[in-house]
Tab-separated table of C-alpha atoms and ligand atoms in Angstrom:
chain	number	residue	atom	x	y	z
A	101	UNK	CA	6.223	-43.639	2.178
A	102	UNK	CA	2.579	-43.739	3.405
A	103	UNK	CA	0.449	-40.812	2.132
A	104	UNK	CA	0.706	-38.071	4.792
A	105	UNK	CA	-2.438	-36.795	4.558
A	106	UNK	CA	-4.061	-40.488	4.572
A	107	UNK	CA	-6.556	-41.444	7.480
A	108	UNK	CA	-4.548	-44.791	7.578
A	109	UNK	CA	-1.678	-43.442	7.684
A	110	UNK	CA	-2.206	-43.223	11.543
A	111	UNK	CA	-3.371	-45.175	14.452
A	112	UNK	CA	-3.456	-42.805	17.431
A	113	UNK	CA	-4.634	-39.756	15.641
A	114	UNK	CA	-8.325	-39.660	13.787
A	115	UNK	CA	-7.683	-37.601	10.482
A	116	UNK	CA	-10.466	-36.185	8.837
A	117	UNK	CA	-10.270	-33.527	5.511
A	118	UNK	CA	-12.903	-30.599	4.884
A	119	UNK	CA	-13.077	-27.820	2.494
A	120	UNK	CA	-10.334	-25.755	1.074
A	121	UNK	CA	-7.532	-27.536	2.167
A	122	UNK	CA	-8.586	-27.733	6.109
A	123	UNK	CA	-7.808	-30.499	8.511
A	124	UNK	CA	-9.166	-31.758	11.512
A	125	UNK	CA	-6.361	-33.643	13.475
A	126	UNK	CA	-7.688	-35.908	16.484
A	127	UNK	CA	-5.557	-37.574	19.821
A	128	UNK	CA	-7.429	-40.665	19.616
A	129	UNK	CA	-7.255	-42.597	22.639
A	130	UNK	CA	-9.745	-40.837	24.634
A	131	UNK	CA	-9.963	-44.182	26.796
A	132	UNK	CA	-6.015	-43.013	28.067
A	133	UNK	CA	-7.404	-39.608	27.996
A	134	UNK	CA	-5.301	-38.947	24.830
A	135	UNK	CA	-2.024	-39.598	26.426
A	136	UNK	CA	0.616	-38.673	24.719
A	137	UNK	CA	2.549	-41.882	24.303
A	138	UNK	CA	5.679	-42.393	22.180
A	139	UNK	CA	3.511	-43.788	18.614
A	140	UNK	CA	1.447	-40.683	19.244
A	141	UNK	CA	4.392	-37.912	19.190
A	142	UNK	CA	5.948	-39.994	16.230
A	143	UNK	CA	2.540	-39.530	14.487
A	144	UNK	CA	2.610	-35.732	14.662
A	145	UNK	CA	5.451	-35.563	13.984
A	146	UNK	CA	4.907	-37.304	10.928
A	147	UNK	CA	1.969	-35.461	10.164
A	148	UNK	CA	3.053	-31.831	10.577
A	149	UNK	CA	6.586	-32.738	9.014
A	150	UNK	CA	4.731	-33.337	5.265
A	151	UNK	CA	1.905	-31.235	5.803
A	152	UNK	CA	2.203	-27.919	4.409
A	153	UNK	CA	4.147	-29.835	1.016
A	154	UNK	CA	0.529	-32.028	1.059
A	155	UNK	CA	-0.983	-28.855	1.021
A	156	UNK	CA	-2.652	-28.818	4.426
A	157	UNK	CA	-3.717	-25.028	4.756
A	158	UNK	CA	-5.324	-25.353	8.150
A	159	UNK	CA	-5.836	-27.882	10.943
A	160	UNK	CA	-7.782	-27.817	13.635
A	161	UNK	CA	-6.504	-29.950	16.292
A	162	UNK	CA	-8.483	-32.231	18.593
A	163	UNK	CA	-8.613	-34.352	21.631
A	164	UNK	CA	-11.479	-36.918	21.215
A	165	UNK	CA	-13.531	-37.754	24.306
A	166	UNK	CA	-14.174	-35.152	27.621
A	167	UNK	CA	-10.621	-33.825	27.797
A	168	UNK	CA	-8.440	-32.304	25.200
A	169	UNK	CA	-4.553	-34.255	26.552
A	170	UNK	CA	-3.360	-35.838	29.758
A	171	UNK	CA	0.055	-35.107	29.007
A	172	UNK	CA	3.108	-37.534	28.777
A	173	UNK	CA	1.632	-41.053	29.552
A	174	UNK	CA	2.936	-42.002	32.740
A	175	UNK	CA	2.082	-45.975	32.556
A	176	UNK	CA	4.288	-45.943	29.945
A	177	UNK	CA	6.880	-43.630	31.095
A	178	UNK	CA	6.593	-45.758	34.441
A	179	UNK	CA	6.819	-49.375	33.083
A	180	UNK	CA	9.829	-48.193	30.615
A	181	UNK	CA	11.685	-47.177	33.562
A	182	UNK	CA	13.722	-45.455	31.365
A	183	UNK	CA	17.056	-43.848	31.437
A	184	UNK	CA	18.174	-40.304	31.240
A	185	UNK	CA	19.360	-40.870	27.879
A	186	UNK	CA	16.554	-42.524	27.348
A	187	UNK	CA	13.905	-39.666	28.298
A	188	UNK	CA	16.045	-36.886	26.933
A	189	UNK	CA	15.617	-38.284	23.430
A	190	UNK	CA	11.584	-38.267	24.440
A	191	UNK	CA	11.638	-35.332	25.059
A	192	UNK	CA	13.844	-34.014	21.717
A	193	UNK	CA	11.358	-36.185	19.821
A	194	UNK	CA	8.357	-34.201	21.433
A	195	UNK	CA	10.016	-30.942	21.046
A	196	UNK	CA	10.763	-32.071	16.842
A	197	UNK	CA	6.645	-32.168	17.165
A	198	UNK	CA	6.158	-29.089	18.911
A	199	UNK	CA	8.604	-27.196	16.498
A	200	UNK	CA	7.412	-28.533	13.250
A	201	UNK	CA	3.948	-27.533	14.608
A	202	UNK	CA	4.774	-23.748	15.600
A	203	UNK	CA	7.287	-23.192	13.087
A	204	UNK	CA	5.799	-24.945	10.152
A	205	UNK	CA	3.782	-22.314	8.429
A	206	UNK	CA	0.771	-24.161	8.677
A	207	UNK	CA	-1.848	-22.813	10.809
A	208	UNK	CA	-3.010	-25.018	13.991
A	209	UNK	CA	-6.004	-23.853	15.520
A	210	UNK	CA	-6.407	-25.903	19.074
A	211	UNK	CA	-9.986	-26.810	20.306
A	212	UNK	CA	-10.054	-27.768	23.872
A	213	UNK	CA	-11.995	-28.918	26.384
A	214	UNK	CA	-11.769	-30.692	29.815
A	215	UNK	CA	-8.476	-31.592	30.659
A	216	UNK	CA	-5.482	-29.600	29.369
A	217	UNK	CA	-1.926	-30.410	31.530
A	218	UNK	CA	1.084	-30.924	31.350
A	219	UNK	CA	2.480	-32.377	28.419
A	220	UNK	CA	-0.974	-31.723	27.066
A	221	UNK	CA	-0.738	-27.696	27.705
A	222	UNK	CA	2.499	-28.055	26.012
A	223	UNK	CA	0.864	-29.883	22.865
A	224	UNK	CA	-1.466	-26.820	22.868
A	225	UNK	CA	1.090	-24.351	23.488
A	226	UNK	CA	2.740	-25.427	20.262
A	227	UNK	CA	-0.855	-24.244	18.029
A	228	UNK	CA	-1.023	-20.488	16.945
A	229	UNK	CA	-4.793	-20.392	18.400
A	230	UNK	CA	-6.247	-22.212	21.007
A	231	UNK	CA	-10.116	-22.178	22.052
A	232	UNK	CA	-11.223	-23.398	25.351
A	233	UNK	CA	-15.085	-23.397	26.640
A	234	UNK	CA	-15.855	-22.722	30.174
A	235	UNK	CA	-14.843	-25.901	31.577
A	236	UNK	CA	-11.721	-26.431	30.147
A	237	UNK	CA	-8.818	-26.331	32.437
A	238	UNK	CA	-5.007	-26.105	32.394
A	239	UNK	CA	-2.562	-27.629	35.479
A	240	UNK	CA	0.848	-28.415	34.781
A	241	UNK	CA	1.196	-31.261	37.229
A	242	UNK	CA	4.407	-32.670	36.893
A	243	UNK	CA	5.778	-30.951	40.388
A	244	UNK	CA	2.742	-33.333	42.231
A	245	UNK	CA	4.072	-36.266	39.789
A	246	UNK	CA	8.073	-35.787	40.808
A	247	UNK	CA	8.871	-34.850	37.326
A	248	UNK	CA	9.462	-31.660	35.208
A	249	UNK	CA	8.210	-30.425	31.728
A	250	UNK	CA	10.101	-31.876	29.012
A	251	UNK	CA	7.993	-30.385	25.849
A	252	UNK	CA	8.486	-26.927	25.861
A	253	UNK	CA	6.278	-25.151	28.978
A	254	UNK	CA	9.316	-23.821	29.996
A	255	UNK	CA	9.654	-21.793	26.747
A	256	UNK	CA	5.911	-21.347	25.529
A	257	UNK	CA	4.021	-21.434	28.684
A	258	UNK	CA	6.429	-18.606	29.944
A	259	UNK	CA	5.638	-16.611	26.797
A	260	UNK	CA	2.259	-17.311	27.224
A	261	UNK	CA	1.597	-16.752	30.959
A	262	UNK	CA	5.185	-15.213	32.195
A	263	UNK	CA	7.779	-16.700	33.935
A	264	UNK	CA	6.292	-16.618	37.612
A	265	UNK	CA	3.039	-17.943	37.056
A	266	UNK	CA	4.275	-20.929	35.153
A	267	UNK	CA	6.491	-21.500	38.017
A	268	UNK	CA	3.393	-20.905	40.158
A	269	UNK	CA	1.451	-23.697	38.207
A	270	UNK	CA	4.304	-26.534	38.414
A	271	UNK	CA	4.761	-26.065	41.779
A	272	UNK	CA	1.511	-25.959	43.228
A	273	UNK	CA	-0.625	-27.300	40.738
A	274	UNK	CA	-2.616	-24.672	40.170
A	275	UNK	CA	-5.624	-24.819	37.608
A	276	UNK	CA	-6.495	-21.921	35.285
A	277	UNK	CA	-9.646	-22.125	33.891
A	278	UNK	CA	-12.206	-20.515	31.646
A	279	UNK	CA	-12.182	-17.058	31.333
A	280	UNK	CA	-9.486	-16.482	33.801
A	281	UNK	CA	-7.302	-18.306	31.525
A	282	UNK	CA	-8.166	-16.365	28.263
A	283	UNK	CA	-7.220	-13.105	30.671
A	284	UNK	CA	-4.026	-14.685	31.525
A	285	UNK	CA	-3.198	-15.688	28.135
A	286	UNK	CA	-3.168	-19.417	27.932
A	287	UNK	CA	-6.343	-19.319	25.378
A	288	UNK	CA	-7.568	-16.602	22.790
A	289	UNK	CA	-10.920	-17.390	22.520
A	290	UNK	CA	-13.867	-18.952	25.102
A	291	UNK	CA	-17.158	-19.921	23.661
A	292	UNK	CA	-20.674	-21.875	25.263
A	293	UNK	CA	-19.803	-25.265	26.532
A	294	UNK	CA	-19.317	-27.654	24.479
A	295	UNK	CA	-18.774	-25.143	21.652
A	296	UNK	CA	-15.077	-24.943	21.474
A	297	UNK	CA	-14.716	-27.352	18.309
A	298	UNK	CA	-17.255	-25.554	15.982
A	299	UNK	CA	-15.171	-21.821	17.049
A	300	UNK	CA	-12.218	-23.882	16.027
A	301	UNK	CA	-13.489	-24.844	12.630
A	302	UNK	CA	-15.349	-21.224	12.031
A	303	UNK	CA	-11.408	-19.963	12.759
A	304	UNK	CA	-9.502	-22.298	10.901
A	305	UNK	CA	-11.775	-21.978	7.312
A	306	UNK	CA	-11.437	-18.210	7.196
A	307	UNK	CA	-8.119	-18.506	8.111
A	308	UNK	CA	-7.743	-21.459	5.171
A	309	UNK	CA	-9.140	-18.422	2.786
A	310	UNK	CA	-5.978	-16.386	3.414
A	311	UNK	CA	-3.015	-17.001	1.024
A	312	UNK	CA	-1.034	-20.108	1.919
A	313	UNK	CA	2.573	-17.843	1.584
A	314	UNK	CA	1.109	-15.139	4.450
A	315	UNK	CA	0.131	-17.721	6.351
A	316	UNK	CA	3.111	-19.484	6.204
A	317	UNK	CA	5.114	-15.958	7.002
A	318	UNK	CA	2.615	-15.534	10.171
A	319	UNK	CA	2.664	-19.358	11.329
A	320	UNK	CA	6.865	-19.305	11.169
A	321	UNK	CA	8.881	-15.462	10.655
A	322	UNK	CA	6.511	-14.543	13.823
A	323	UNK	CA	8.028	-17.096	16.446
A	324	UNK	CA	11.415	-17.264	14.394
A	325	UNK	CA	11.646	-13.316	14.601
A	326	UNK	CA	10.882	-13.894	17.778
A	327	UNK	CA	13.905	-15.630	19.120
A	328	UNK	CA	16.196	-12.929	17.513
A	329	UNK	CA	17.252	-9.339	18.633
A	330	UNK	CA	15.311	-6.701	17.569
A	331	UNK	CA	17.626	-5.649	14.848
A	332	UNK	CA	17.931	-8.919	13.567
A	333	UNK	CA	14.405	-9.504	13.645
A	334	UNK	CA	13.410	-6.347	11.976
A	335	UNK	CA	16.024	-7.179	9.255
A	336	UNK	CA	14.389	-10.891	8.759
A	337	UNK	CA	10.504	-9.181	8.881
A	338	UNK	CA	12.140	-6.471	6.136
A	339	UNK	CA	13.236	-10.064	3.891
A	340	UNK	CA	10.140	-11.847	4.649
A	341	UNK	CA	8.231	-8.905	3.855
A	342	UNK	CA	9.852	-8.607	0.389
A	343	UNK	CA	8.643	-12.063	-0.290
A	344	UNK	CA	5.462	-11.761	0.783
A	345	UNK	CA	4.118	-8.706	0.136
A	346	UNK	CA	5.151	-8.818	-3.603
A	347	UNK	CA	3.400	-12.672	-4.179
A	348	UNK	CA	2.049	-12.142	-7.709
A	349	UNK	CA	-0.971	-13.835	-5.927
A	350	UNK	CA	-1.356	-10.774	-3.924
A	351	UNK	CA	-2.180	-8.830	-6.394
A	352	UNK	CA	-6.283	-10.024	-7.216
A	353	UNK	CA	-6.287	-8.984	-3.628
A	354	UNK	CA	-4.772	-5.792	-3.703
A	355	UNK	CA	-6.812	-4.702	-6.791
A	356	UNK	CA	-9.705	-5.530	-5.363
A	357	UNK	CA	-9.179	-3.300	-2.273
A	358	UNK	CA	-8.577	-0.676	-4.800
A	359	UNK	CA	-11.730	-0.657	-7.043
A	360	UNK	CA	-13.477	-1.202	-3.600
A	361	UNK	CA	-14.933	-4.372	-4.427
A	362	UNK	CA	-12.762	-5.613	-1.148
A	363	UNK	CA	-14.309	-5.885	2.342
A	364	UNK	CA	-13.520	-2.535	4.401
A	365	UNK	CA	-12.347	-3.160	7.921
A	366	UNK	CA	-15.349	-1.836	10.334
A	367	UNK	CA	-15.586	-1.709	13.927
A	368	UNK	CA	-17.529	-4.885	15.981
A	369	UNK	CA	-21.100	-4.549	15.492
B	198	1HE	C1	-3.438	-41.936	31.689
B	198	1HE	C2	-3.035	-40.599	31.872
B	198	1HE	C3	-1.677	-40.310	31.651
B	198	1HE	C4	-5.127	-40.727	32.306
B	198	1HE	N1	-0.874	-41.304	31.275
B	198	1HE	N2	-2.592	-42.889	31.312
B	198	1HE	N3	-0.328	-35.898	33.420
B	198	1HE	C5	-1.036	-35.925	34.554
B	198	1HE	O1	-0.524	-35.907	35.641
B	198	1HE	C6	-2.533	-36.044	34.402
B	198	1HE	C7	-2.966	-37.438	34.767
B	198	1HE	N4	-4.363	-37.678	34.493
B	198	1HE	C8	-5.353	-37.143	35.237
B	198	1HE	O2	-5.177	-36.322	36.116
B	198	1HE	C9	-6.737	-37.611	34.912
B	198	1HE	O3	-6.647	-38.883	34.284
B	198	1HE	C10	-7.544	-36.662	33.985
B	198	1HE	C11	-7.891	-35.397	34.763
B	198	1HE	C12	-6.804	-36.307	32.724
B	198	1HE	C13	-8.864	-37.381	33.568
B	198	1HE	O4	-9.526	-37.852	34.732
B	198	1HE	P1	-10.608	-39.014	34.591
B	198	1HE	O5	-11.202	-39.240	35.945
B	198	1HE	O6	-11.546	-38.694	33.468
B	198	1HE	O7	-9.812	-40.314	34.083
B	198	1HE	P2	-8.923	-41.388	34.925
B	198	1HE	O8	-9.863	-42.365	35.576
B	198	1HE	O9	-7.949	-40.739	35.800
B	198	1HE	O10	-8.124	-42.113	33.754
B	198	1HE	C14	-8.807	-42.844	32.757
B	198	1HE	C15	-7.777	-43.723	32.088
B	198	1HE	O11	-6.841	-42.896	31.429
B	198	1HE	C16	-6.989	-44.571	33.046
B	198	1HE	O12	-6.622	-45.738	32.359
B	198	1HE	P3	-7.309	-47.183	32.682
B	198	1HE	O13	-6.603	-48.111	31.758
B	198	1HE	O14	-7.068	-47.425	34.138
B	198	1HE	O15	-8.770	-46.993	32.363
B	198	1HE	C17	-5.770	-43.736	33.302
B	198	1HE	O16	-4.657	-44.484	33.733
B	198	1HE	C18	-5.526	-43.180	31.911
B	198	1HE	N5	-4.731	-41.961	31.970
B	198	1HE	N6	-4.099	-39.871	32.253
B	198	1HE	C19	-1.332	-42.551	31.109
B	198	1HE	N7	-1.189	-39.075	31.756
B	198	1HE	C20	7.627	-34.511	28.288
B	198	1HE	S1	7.354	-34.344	29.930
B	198	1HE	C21	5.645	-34.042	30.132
B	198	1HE	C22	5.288	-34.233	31.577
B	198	1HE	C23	3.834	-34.391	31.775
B	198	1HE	O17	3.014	-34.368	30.888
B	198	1HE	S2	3.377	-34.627	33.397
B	198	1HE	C24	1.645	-34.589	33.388
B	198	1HE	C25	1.084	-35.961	33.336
């Protein structure tokens, strides 16, 4: 099995390590405008599969070029002609992606710029933190294309946005952008232009610095606890919790909070 977290290992992403465990992830065909073809969905899926047992602690995740994803790529979606069998088993192959991504315990931190639609917003959707910079923009365009979402907007764009608005966006075509989509929910952070890849990386190391076992329990109980009732979720965060909260790694942590050698929380400066 080729090495997982091995640059070759890939064709359409661009893999590159950094400190402390922390990698940057890049859609590399910014000549399609990183269209999500079907090599590209088997590669991240492939990629966040083995990561967190390669001992990926963070990733920062990339679109190389002016525009973060184009979504599904319609030449080849248009010269498979393919069947409805055919596309559902796309689409469970980009939703395998999207899960392993938001439910793998590794944290994805999603730097964007330019473009960010359709299957593209759902490619974000599936990071824990995504950082646009004024001009980035999100449309889910598939109503103007005669097609629907197949890779998850229904469920995360919903959650992100609400129900009506994402039903807004596919019908119409509406673009959110900038600040107005940081209000709405569709991105957590805005920077400068052209500044939304070094946010990403100032993110993803701190968050490297955290223990990989909480990080794992906030990048998978969260959206798993998410899906349950209330009860059963507050059961699961109780188990979780247990596991957690009593890592014997915890503990240089916890004593250094209480011979106050450990940062104080403070308000914003
Ligand atoms: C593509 C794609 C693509 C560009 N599939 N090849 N997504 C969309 O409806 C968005 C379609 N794309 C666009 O609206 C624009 O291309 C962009 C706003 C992203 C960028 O515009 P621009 O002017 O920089 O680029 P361009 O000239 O439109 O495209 C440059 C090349 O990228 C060109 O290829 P070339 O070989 O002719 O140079 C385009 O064909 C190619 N390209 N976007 C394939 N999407 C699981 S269901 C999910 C459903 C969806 O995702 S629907 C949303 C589809």
């Amino acid at each position: 099995m080729q090495d997982v977290v091995h640059p070759d290992s890939y064709e359409n992403l661009a893999l590159t390590a950094h400190d402390n465990g922390l990698y940057v992830v890049t859609l590399n065909r910014p000549d399609k405008r990183n269209a999500l073809d079907v090599a590209t969905i088997e590669e991240l899926i492939r990629f966040f599969s083995g990561a967190r047992m390669a001992g990926v602690k963070a990733v920062v995740l990339a679109g190389a070029g002016d525009h973060f994803c184009a979504g599904l790529d319609l030449i080849e979606h248009w010269k498979a002609d393919r069947s409805p069998d055919d596309f559902m088993h796309v689409c469970l192959r980009w939703h395998e992606a999207f899960n392993k991504m938001e439910y793998g315990g590794v944290p994805i931190v999603a730097a964007l710029q330019g473009a960010v639609v359709g299957g593209g917003l759902e490619l974000a959707s599936a990071a824990h933190i995504r950082v646009i910079d004024p001009g980035t923009y999100f449309a889910l365009p598939e109503g103007q294309r005669g097609i629907f979402t197949g890779g998850g907007a229904t469920i995360r764009v919903s959650d992100m946005i609400g129900k009506y608005r994402m039903i807004d966006m596919i019908l119409t075509g509406r673009v959110y952008q900038g600040q107005e989509a940081v209000d709405l929910g569709l991105a957590q952070y805005i920077t400068d232009p052209g500044d939304s890849f070094d946010k990403a990386m100032d993110l993803a190391s701190k968050i490297a610095q955290n223990l990989p076992l909480t990080n794992f329990a906030i990048c998978s109980a969260v959206s798993h606890m998410n899906n349950m009732s209330g009860m059963d979720a507050a059961y699961a965060e109780a188990v979780v919790a247990g596991v957690v909260n009593t890592q014997p790694a915890a503990r240089a942590r916890l004593e250094a909070f209480a011979n106050k050698s450990a940062a104080r929380v403070r308000p914003k400066s």
